[in-house]
Amino acid sequence: MTTSAFADLNALRDAATRELDAAVDAAALEAWRVAYLGRSGKITGVLRGIAAVPADQRRVFGAAANEIKVALEQRFEARQADLERGALSALASDAIDITLPGRPVDMGRLHPTTIVIREICGIFQSMGFQVVEGPEVEWDKYNFEALNIPKDHPARDKWDTIWVDANKDVEGRFTTLLRTHNSPMQARVMETNQPPIRVVVPGKCFRYEATDATHESQFFQVEGLVVDEGVSFANLKHTLYEFARRLFGGDRKVRFRCDFFPFVEPGVDMSIDCFKCGGRDPACRICRGSGWIEIMGAGMVHPNVLRNVGYDPARVSGFAFGMGPERIAMLKYGIDDIRLFYANDIRFLRQF
Ligand code: DAH
């Protein structure tokens, strides 16, 4: 046996020790064990080779090799224990404390306008109406002409219009606009359907208008239309009366008064009796002491409107109505400024 065999043994021990100390996880540790102490590992190999060592040195060499093996085994176990402890404490610091209160989830909610639109449409749906929607960018033809409001007619002054400068007619007038009301859907629905018709139309409208507490340049309307043979003013009154009672309470009274809209004849506005003061408080913020609150316009569909879509007014008749859900939400919830609906103030929106 040469001294170099001992030197090799020491070098092997040093390398094994260095690599063991460098193992940072369970997988590296196991790889190390296999490489040195495993069945065909390097230390095992040395011990197996003892038989080849000259007899006179066998004991000394064997003892030295065995000592190194035992020392490495102990060091391995210590290293293993160290790593396990480290892994455990990492686990402990990552642990979730399930007794802590959760992070609050910010719940979304429906906009007050949406709530009221759904309520309105729900009531009409339960009476057999269909809900349909139409375009916000509309042709003059549907917004005005089909509704018995000719070009250049002064009746148009009632709807301050935002025109879209995309198309012009031969006389240079704009033909596209942002719809000023939802009534154009009357014409669109009749054009593509035959009576009986029962629809409500929720949707946005736009007016060229300065804003204040009761005026917005954008707002919603729910339009309604019924057309069939023999539809009468009594049907209009009954339907809208029933609607008002369902929306504002079973003891509501309603009042119809004459009003003018070019697309109906006769035209009316409908009011409900004041649910706040019943007309007893002269300073009431809702009815201002009058006892009545106006909630929509309505009327019997004008024969010209029926004719414009190819219907025969001698055979069919109908009624139409239109209301503003923001106004109804203001009444229901006591909101005093219509601009709040478009201000996106979370403190306002959270209340609904
Ligand atoms: N379109 C009307 C407006 O914006 C509201 C209206 C009134 C609609 C009477 C109707 C109606 O259908 O019959 O002022």
PDB file of N, CA and C in Angstrom, residues 263-351:
ATOM      1  N   PHE A 263     -97.153  62.521 -32.302  1.00  0.00           N
ATOM      2  CA  PHE A 263     -97.370  61.132 -32.748  1.00  0.00           C
ATOM      3  C   PHE A 263     -98.562  60.467 -32.090  1.00  0.00           C
ATOM      4  N   VAL A 264     -99.306  61.203 -31.248  1.00  0.00           N
ATOM      5  CA  VAL A 264    -100.519  60.622 -30.644  1.00  0.00           C
ATOM      6  C   VAL A 264    -101.696  61.586 -30.767  1.00  0.00           C
ATOM      7  N   GLU A 265    -102.898  61.026 -30.777  1.00  0.00           N
ATOM      8  CA  GLU A 265    -104.109  61.846 -30.815  1.00  0.00           C
ATOM      9  C   GLU A 265    -105.291  61.028 -30.299  1.00  0.00           C
ATOM     10  N   PRO A 266    -105.883  61.311 -29.159  1.00  0.00           N
ATOM     11  CA  PRO A 266    -105.470  62.391 -28.262  1.00  0.00           C
ATOM     12  C   PRO A 266    -104.196  62.028 -27.488  1.00  0.00           C
ATOM     13  N   GLY A 267    -103.507  63.080 -27.023  1.00  0.00           N
ATOM     14  CA  GLY A 267    -102.320  62.878 -26.195  1.00  0.00           C
ATOM     15  C   GLY A 267    -102.610  63.268 -24.759  1.00  0.00           C
ATOM     16  N   VAL A 268    -101.945  62.612 -23.836  1.00  0.00           N
ATOM     17  CA  VAL A 268    -102.184  62.903 -22.408  1.00  0.00           C
ATOM     18  C   VAL A 268    -100.865  62.895 -21.640  1.00  0.00           C
ATOM     19  N   ASP A 269    -100.923  63.469 -20.439  1.00  0.00           N
ATOM     20  CA  ASP A 269     -99.868  63.124 -19.492  1.00  0.00           C
ATOM     21  C   ASP A 269    -100.529  62.460 -18.305  1.00  0.00           C
ATOM     22  N   MET A 270     -99.801  61.540 -17.706  1.00  0.00           N
ATOM     23  CA  MET A 270    -100.379  60.809 -16.585  1.00  0.00           C
ATOM     24  C   MET A 270     -99.664  61.189 -15.294  1.00  0.00           C
ATOM     25  N   SER A 271    -100.441  61.480 -14.267  1.00  0.00           N
ATOM     26  CA  SER A 271     -99.869  61.772 -12.956  1.00  0.00           C
ATOM     27  C   SER A 271    -100.382  60.752 -11.951  1.00  0.00           C
ATOM     28  N   ILE A 272     -99.603  60.569 -10.883  1.00  0.00           N
ATOM     29  CA  ILE A 272    -100.087  59.757  -9.760  1.00  0.00           C
ATOM     30  C   ILE A 272    -100.266  60.696  -8.569  1.00  0.00           C
ATOM     31  N   ASP A 273    -101.135  60.332  -7.637  1.00  0.00           N
ATOM     32  CA  ASP A 273    -101.289  61.186  -6.457  1.00  0.00           C
ATOM     33  C   ASP A 273    -100.029  61.078  -5.598  1.00  0.00           C
ATOM     34  N   CYS A 274     -99.692  62.166  -4.896  1.00  0.00           N
ATOM     35  CA  CYS A 274     -98.409  62.243  -4.194  1.00  0.00           C
ATOM     36  C   CYS A 274     -98.348  61.219  -3.057  1.00  0.00           C
ATOM     37  N   PHE A 275     -97.382  60.276  -3.206  1.00  0.00           N
ATOM     38  CA  PHE A 275     -97.258  59.231  -2.178  1.00  0.00           C
ATOM     39  C   PHE A 275     -96.553  59.754  -0.931  1.00  0.00           C
ATOM     40  N   LYS A 276     -96.003  60.983  -1.038  1.00  0.00           N
ATOM     41  CA  LYS A 276     -95.276  61.528   0.103  1.00  0.00           C
ATOM     42  C   LYS A 276     -96.232  62.242   1.056  1.00  0.00           C
ATOM     43  N   CYS A 277     -97.013  63.191   0.509  1.00  0.00           N
ATOM     44  CA  CYS A 277     -97.836  64.023   1.398  1.00  0.00           C
ATOM     45  C   CYS A 277     -99.336  63.872   1.103  1.00  0.00           C
ATOM     46  N   GLY A 278     -99.658  63.185   0.001  1.00  0.00           N
ATOM     47  CA  GLY A 278    -101.073  63.037  -0.347  1.00  0.00           C
ATOM     48  C   GLY A 278    -101.736  64.378  -0.628  1.00  0.00           C
ATOM     49  N   GLY A 279    -100.916  65.389  -0.953  1.00  0.00           N
ATOM     50  CA  GLY A 279    -101.473  66.708  -1.284  1.00  0.00           C
ATOM     51  C   GLY A 279    -101.734  67.569  -0.059  1.00  0.00           C
ATOM     52  N   ARG A 280    -101.322  67.084   1.124  1.00  0.00           N
ATOM     53  CA  ARG A 280    -101.633  67.833   2.352  1.00  0.00           C
ATOM     54  C   ARG A 280    -100.535  68.813   2.755  1.00  0.00           C
ATOM     55  N   ASP A 281     -99.320  68.658   2.139  1.00  0.00           N
ATOM     56  CA  ASP A 281     -98.207  69.532   2.554  1.00  0.00           C
ATOM     57  C   ASP A 281     -97.880  70.530   1.446  1.00  0.00           C
ATOM     58  N   PRO A 282     -98.238  71.825   1.662  1.00  0.00           N
ATOM     59  CA  PRO A 282     -97.984  72.835   0.618  1.00  0.00           C
ATOM     60  C   PRO A 282     -96.503  72.960   0.286  1.00  0.00           C
ATOM     61  N   ALA A 283     -95.619  72.546   1.224  1.00  0.00           N
ATOM     62  CA  ALA A 283     -94.179  72.679   0.984  1.00  0.00           C
ATOM     63  C   ALA A 283     -93.553  71.353   0.547  1.00  0.00           C
ATOM     64  N   CYS A 284     -94.395  70.369   0.153  1.00  0.00           N
ATOM     65  CA  CYS A 284     -93.864  69.043  -0.211  1.00  0.00           C
ATOM     66  C   CYS A 284     -92.828  69.147  -1.332  1.00  0.00           C
ATOM     67  N   ARG A 285     -91.666  68.505  -1.130  1.00  0.00           N
ATOM     68  CA  ARG A 285     -90.580  68.615  -2.115  1.00  0.00           C
ATOM     69  C   ARG A 285     -90.908  67.846  -3.384  1.00  0.00           C
ATOM     70  N   ILE A 286     -91.826  66.884  -3.280  1.00  0.00           N
ATOM     71  CA  ILE A 286     -92.101  66.058  -4.452  1.00  0.00           C
ATOM     72  C   ILE A 286     -93.221  66.633  -5.316  1.00  0.00           C
ATOM     73  N   CYS A 287     -94.357  67.002  -4.704  1.00  0.00           N
ATOM     74  CA  CYS A 287     -95.488  67.487  -5.525  1.00  0.00           C
ATOM     75  C   CYS A 287     -95.689  68.997  -5.385  1.00  0.00           C
ATOM     76  N   ARG A 288     -94.886  69.623  -4.590  1.00  0.00           N
ATOM     77  CA  ARG A 288     -94.974  71.070  -4.330  1.00  0.00           C
ATOM     78  C   ARG A 288     -96.382  71.496  -3.926  1.00  0.00           C
ATOM     79  N   GLY A 289     -97.035  70.595  -3.211  1.00  0.00           N
ATOM     80  CA  GLY A 289     -98.343  70.946  -2.669  1.00  0.00           C
ATOM     81  C   GLY A 289     -99.509  70.698  -3.609  1.00  0.00           C
ATOM     82  N   SER A 290     -99.188  70.329  -4.880  1.00  0.00           N
ATOM     83  CA  SER A 290    -100.279  70.138  -5.838  1.00  0.00           C
ATOM     84  C   SER A 290    -100.989  68.801  -5.599  1.00  0.00           C
ATOM     85  N   GLY A 291    -100.306  67.872  -4.946  1.00  0.00           N
ATOM     86  CA  GLY A 291    -100.893  66.559  -4.696  1.00  0.00           C
ATOM     87  C   GLY A 291    -100.699  65.582  -5.852  1.00  0.00           C
ATOM     88  N   TRP A 292    -100.158  66.056  -6.994  1.00  0.00           N
ATOM     89  CA  TRP A 292     -99.991  65.193  -8.167  1.00  0.00           C
ATOM     90  C   TRP A 292     -98.557  65.213  -8.688  1.00  0.00           C
ATOM     91  N   ILE A 293     -98.102  64.064  -9.167  1.00  0.00           N
ATOM     92  CA  ILE A 293     -96.758  63.964  -9.724  1.00  0.00           C
ATOM     93  C   ILE A 293     -96.874  63.386 -11.131  1.00  0.00           C
ATOM     94  N   GLU A 294     -96.338  64.152 -12.116  1.00  0.00           N
ATOM     95  CA  GLU A 294     -96.419  63.686 -13.502  1.00  0.00           C
ATOM     96  C   GLU A 294     -95.368  62.609 -13.739  1.00  0.00           C
ATOM     97  N   ILE A 295     -95.779  61.462 -14.295  1.00  0.00           N
ATOM     98  CA  ILE A 295     -94.763  60.434 -14.514  1.00  0.00           C
ATOM     99  C   ILE A 295     -94.591  59.973 -15.967  1.00  0.00           C
ATOM    100  N   MET A 296     -95.529  60.293 -16.851  1.00  0.00           N
ATOM    101  CA  MET A 296     -95.278  59.930 -18.256  1.00  0.00           C
ATOM    102  C   MET A 296     -96.220  60.618 -19.228  1.00  0.00           C
ATOM    103  N   GLY A 297     -95.805  60.569 -20.516  1.00  0.00           N
ATOM    104  CA  GLY A 297     -96.660  61.020 -21.599  1.00  0.00           C
ATOM    105  C   GLY A 297     -97.242  59.794 -22.280  1.00  0.00           C
ATOM    106  N   ALA A 298     -98.427  59.955 -22.881  1.00  0.00           N
ATOM    107  CA  ALA A 298     -99.060  58.798 -23.527  1.00  0.00           C
ATOM    108  C   ALA A 298    -100.117  59.296 -24.517  1.00  0.00           C
ATOM    109  N   GLY A 299    -100.718  58.370 -25.227  1.00  0.00           N
ATOM    110  CA  GLY A 299    -101.784  58.752 -26.127  1.00  0.00           C
ATOM    111  C   GLY A 299    -102.126  57.646 -27.108  1.00  0.00           C
ATOM    112  N   MET A 300    -103.171  57.888 -27.907  1.00  0.00           N
ATOM    113  CA  MET A 300    -103.551  56.929 -28.955  1.00  0.00           C
ATOM    114  C   MET A 300    -102.686  57.199 -30.183  1.00  0.00           C
ATOM    115  N   VAL A 301    -102.094  56.157 -30.723  1.00  0.00           N
ATOM    116  CA  VAL A 301    -101.169  56.315 -31.859  1.00  0.00           C
ATOM    117  C   VAL A 301    -101.860  57.089 -32.992  1.00  0.00           C
ATOM    118  N   HIS A 302    -101.211  58.136 -33.470  1.00  0.00           N
ATOM    119  CA  HIS A 302    -101.779  58.995 -34.507  1.00  0.00           C
ATOM    120  C   HIS A 302    -101.953  58.191 -35.805  1.00  0.00           C
ATOM    121  N   PRO A 303    -103.108  58.372 -36.487  1.00  0.00           N
ATOM    122  CA  PRO A 303    -103.328  57.637 -37.752  1.00  0.00           C
ATOM    123  C   PRO A 303    -102.187  57.825 -38.746  1.00  0.00           C
ATOM    124  N   ASN A 304    -101.585  59.006 -38.780  1.00  0.00           N
ATOM    125  CA  ASN A 304    -100.468  59.224 -39.713  1.00  0.00           C
ATOM    126  C   ASN A 304     -99.289  58.304 -39.405  1.00  0.00           C
ATOM    127  N   VAL A 305     -99.062  58.047 -38.124  1.00  0.00           N
ATOM    128  CA  VAL A 305     -97.947  57.168 -37.724  1.00  0.00           C
ATOM    129  C   VAL A 305     -98.233  55.748 -38.203  1.00  0.00           C
ATOM    130  N   LEU A 306     -99.495  55.325 -38.066  1.00  0.00           N
ATOM    131  CA  LEU A 306     -99.878  53.990 -38.535  1.00  0.00           C
ATOM    132  C   LEU A 306     -99.723  53.909 -40.056  1.00  0.00           C
ATOM    133  N   ARG A 307    -100.170  54.952 -40.734  1.00  0.00           N
ATOM    134  CA  ARG A 307    -100.086  54.983 -42.201  1.00  0.00           C
ATOM    135  C   ARG A 307     -98.626  54.948 -42.661  1.00  0.00           C
ATOM    136  N   ASN A 308     -97.765  55.708 -41.949  1.00  0.00           N
ATOM    137  CA  ASN A 308     -96.343  55.789 -42.343  1.00  0.00           C
ATOM    138  C   ASN A 308     -95.651  54.434 -42.360  1.00  0.00           C
ATOM    139  N   VAL A 309     -96.157  53.489 -41.566  1.00  0.00           N
ATOM    140  CA  VAL A 309     -95.508  52.161 -41.556  1.00  0.00           C
ATOM    141  C   VAL A 309     -96.343  51.153 -42.351  1.00  0.00           C
ATOM    142  N   GLY A 310     -97.354  51.648 -43.081  1.00  0.00           N
ATOM    143  CA  GLY A 310     -98.135  50.764 -43.938  1.00  0.00           C
ATOM    144  C   GLY A 310     -99.295  50.062 -43.243  1.00  0.00           C
ATOM    145  N   TYR A 311     -99.649  50.507 -42.039  1.00  0.00           N
ATOM    146  CA  TYR A 311    -100.819  49.939 -41.369  1.00  0.00           C
ATOM    147  C   TYR A 311    -102.066  50.703 -41.820  1.00  0.00           C
ATOM    148  N   ASP A 312    -103.221  50.064 -41.700  1.00  0.00           N
ATOM    149  CA  ASP A 312    -104.479  50.720 -42.061  1.00  0.00           C
ATOM    150  C   ASP A 312    -105.182  51.191 -40.786  1.00  0.00           C
ATOM    151  N   PRO A 313    -105.232  52.528 -40.555  1.00  0.00           N
ATOM    152  CA  PRO A 313    -105.835  53.038 -39.312  1.00  0.00           C
ATOM    153  C   PRO A 313    -107.319  52.727 -39.191  1.00  0.00           C
ATOM    154  N   ALA A 314    -107.960  52.306 -40.296  1.00  0.00           N
ATOM    155  CA  ALA A 314    -109.369  51.922 -40.201  1.00  0.00           C
ATOM    156  C   ALA A 314    -109.493  50.515 -39.616  1.00  0.00           C
ATOM    157  N   ARG A 315    -108.401  49.763 -39.675  1.00  0.00           N
ATOM    158  CA  ARG A 315    -108.460  48.376 -39.218  1.00  0.00           C
ATOM    159  C   ARG A 315    -107.800  48.202 -37.821  1.00  0.00           C
ATOM    160  N   VAL A 316    -106.660  48.873 -37.607  1.00  0.00           N
ATOM    161  CA  VAL A 316    -105.963  48.706 -36.316  1.00  0.00           C
ATOM    162  C   VAL A 316    -105.798  50.048 -35.621  1.00  0.00           C
ATOM    163  N   SER A 317    -105.676  49.972 -34.308  1.00  0.00           N
ATOM    164  CA  SER A 317    -105.420  51.185 -33.518  1.00  0.00           C
ATOM    165  C   SER A 317    -104.459  50.807 -32.399  1.00  0.00           C
ATOM    166  N   GLY A 318    -103.945  51.825 -31.714  1.00  0.00           N
ATOM    167  CA  GLY A 318    -102.980  51.493 -30.662  1.00  0.00           C
ATOM    168  C   GLY A 318    -102.781  52.637 -29.696  1.00  0.00           C
ATOM    169  N   PHE A 319    -102.074  52.346 -28.633  1.00  0.00           N
ATOM    170  CA  PHE A 319    -101.653  53.436 -27.740  1.00  0.00           C
ATOM    171  C   PHE A 319    -100.160  53.316 -27.470  1.00  0.00           C
ATOM    172  N   ALA A 320     -99.579  54.475 -27.099  1.00  0.00           N
ATOM    173  CA  ALA A 320     -98.141  54.532 -26.850  1.00  0.00           C
ATOM    174  C   ALA A 320     -97.915  55.332 -25.575  1.00  0.00           C
ATOM    175  N   PHE A 321     -96.770  55.109 -24.972  1.00  0.00           N
ATOM    176  CA  PHE A 321     -96.436  55.888 -23.767  1.00  0.00           C
ATOM    177  C   PHE A 321     -94.919  55.963 -23.643  1.00  0.00           C
ATOM    178  N   GLY A 322     -94.456  56.964 -22.896  1.00  0.00           N
ATOM    179  CA  GLY A 322     -93.017  57.113 -22.699  1.00  0.00           C
ATOM    180  C   GLY A 322     -92.758  57.720 -21.338  1.00  0.00           C
ATOM    181  N   MET A 323     -91.748  57.171 -20.661  1.00  0.00           N
ATOM    182  CA  MET A 323     -91.439  57.707 -19.322  1.00  0.00           C
ATOM    183  C   MET A 323     -89.935  57.721 -19.100  1.00  0.00           C
ATOM    184  N   GLY A 324     -89.488  58.505 -18.109  1.00  0.00           N
ATOM    185  CA  GLY A 324     -88.063  58.628 -17.795  1.00  0.00           C
ATOM    186  C   GLY A 324     -87.733  57.906 -16.498  1.00  0.00           C
ATOM    187  N   PRO A 325     -86.977  56.787 -16.593  1.00  0.00           N
ATOM    188  CA  PRO A 325     -86.669  56.031 -15.375  1.00  0.00           C
ATOM    189  C   PRO A 325     -85.862  56.814 -14.329  1.00  0.00           C
ATOM    190  N   GLU A 326     -85.021  57.752 -14.777  1.00  0.00           N
ATOM    191  CA  GLU A 326     -84.304  58.544 -13.758  1.00  0.00           C
ATOM    192  C   GLU A 326     -85.297  59.379 -12.948  1.00  0.00           C
ATOM    193  N   ARG A 327     -86.261  59.958 -13.644  1.00  0.00           N
ATOM    194  CA  ARG A 327     -87.260  60.760 -12.931  1.00  0.00           C
ATOM    195  C   ARG A 327     -88.022  59.873 -11.943  1.00  0.00           C
ATOM    196  N   ILE A 328     -88.355  58.668 -12.380  1.00  0.00           N
ATOM    197  CA  ILE A 328     -89.085  57.760 -11.492  1.00  0.00           C
ATOM    198  C   ILE A 328     -88.202  57.334 -10.309  1.00  0.00           C
ATOM    199  N   ALA A 329     -86.903  57.105 -10.594  1.00  0.00           N
ATOM    200  CA  ALA A 329     -85.973  56.774  -9.496  1.00  0.00           C
ATOM    201  C   ALA A 329     -85.858  57.945  -8.528  1.00  0.00           C
ATOM    202  N   MET A 330     -85.860  59.173  -9.059  1.00  0.00           N
ATOM    203  CA  MET A 330     -85.777  60.357  -8.191  1.00  0.00           C
ATOM    204  C   MET A 330     -86.978  60.408  -7.258  1.00  0.00           C
ATOM    205  N   LEU A 331     -88.159  60.096  -7.812  1.00  0.00           N
ATOM    206  CA  LEU A 331     -89.368  60.094  -6.994  1.00  0.00           C
ATOM    207  C   LEU A 331     -89.324  58.974  -5.963  1.00  0.00           C
ATOM    208  N   LYS A 332     -88.961  57.789  -6.419  1.00  0.00           N
ATOM    209  CA  LYS A 332     -88.985  56.632  -5.517  1.00  0.00           C
ATOM    210  C   LYS A 332     -87.965  56.735  -4.386  1.00  0.00           C
ATOM    211  N   TYR A 333     -86.757  57.210  -4.729  1.00  0.00           N
ATOM    212  CA  TYR A 333     -85.681  57.220  -3.733  1.00  0.00           C
ATOM    213  C   TYR A 333     -85.429  58.596  -3.114  1.00  0.00           C
ATOM    214  N   GLY A 334     -86.190  59.612  -3.538  1.00  0.00           N
ATOM    215  CA  GLY A 334     -85.981  60.951  -2.982  1.00  0.00           C
ATOM    216  C   GLY A 334     -84.653  61.563  -3.414  1.00  0.00           C
ATOM    217  N   ILE A 335     -84.263  61.364  -4.675  1.00  0.00           N
ATOM    218  CA  ILE A 335     -83.016  61.944  -5.205  1.00  0.00           C
ATOM    219  C   ILE A 335     -83.349  63.316  -5.779  1.00  0.00           C
ATOM    220  N   ASP A 336     -82.547  64.348  -5.421  1.00  0.00           N
ATOM    221  CA  ASP A 336     -82.966  65.688  -5.829  1.00  0.00           C
ATOM    222  C   ASP A 336     -82.142  66.288  -6.965  1.00  0.00           C
ATOM    223  N   ASP A 337     -81.217  65.502  -7.551  1.00  0.00           N
ATOM    224  CA  ASP A 337     -80.413  66.055  -8.651  1.00  0.00           C
ATOM    225  C   ASP A 337     -80.146  64.962  -9.681  1.00  0.00           C
ATOM    226  N   ILE A 338     -80.649  65.161 -10.893  1.00  0.00           N
ATOM    227  CA  ILE A 338     -80.529  64.114 -11.924  1.00  0.00           C
ATOM    228  C   ILE A 338     -79.073  63.885 -12.334  1.00  0.00           C
ATOM    229  N   ARG A 339     -78.214  64.902 -12.121  1.00  0.00           N
ATOM    230  CA  ARG A 339     -76.811  64.755 -12.521  1.00  0.00           C
ATOM    231  C   ARG A 339     -76.094  63.678 -11.723  1.00  0.00           C
ATOM    232  N   LEU A 340     -76.621  63.361 -10.521  1.00  0.00           N
ATOM    233  CA  LEU A 340     -76.017  62.311  -9.691  1.00  0.00           C
ATOM    234  C   LEU A 340     -75.966  60.969 -10.416  1.00  0.00           C
ATOM    235  N   PHE A 341     -76.919  60.750 -11.340  1.00  0.00           N
ATOM    236  CA  PHE A 341     -76.977  59.463 -12.040  1.00  0.00           C
ATOM    237  C   PHE A 341     -75.778  59.246 -12.952  1.00  0.00           C
ATOM    238  N   TYR A 342     -75.130  60.358 -13.353  1.00  0.00           N
ATOM    239  CA  TYR A 342     -74.016  60.241 -14.293  1.00  0.00           C
ATOM    240  C   TYR A 342     -72.693  60.695 -13.688  1.00  0.00           C
ATOM    241  N   ALA A 343     -72.670  60.969 -12.369  1.00  0.00           N
ATOM    242  CA  ALA A 343     -71.457  61.491 -11.755  1.00  0.00           C
ATOM    243  C   ALA A 343     -70.525  60.370 -11.296  1.00  0.00           C
ATOM    244  N   ASN A 344     -71.023  59.139 -11.243  1.00  0.00           N
ATOM    245  CA  ASN A 344     -70.213  57.997 -10.791  1.00  0.00           C
ATOM    246  C   ASN A 344     -69.596  58.205  -9.418  1.00  0.00           C
ATOM    247  N   ASP A 345     -70.317  58.857  -8.537  1.00  0.00           N
ATOM    248  CA  ASP A 345     -69.847  59.035  -7.164  1.00  0.00           C
ATOM    249  C   ASP A 345     -70.237  57.781  -6.378  1.00  0.00           C
ATOM    250  N   ILE A 346     -69.200  57.062  -5.934  1.00  0.00           N
ATOM    251  CA  ILE A 346     -69.441  55.765  -5.309  1.00  0.00           C
ATOM    252  C   ILE A 346     -70.287  55.906  -4.032  1.00  0.00           C
ATOM    253  N   ARG A 347     -70.173  57.056  -3.363  1.00  0.00           N
ATOM    254  CA  ARG A 347     -70.964  57.250  -2.124  1.00  0.00           C
ATOM    255  C   ARG A 347     -72.454  57.302  -2.445  1.00  0.00           C
ATOM    256  N   PHE A 348     -72.777  57.866  -3.608  1.00  0.00           N
ATOM    257  CA  PHE A 348     -74.179  57.894  -4.063  1.00  0.00           C
ATOM    258  C   PHE A 348     -74.626  56.488  -4.480  1.00  0.00           C
ATOM    259  N   LEU A 349     -73.799  55.854  -5.304  1.00  0.00           N
ATOM    260  CA  LEU A 349     -74.196  54.557  -5.905  1.00  0.00           C
ATOM    261  C   LEU A 349     -74.320  53.451  -4.867  1.00  0.00           C
ATOM    262  N   ARG A 350     -73.519  53.554  -3.781  1.00  0.00           N
ATOM    263  CA  ARG A 350     -73.550  52.510  -2.746  1.00  0.00           C
ATOM    264  C   ARG A 350     -74.876  52.415  -2.022  1.00  0.00           C
ATOM    265  N   GLN A 351     -75.709  53.454  -2.163  1.00  0.00           N
ATOM    266  CA  GLN A 351     -76.936  53.460  -1.349  1.00  0.00           C
ATOM    267  C   GLN A 351     -78.037  52.590  -1.914  1.00  0.00           C
TER     268      GLN A 351
END
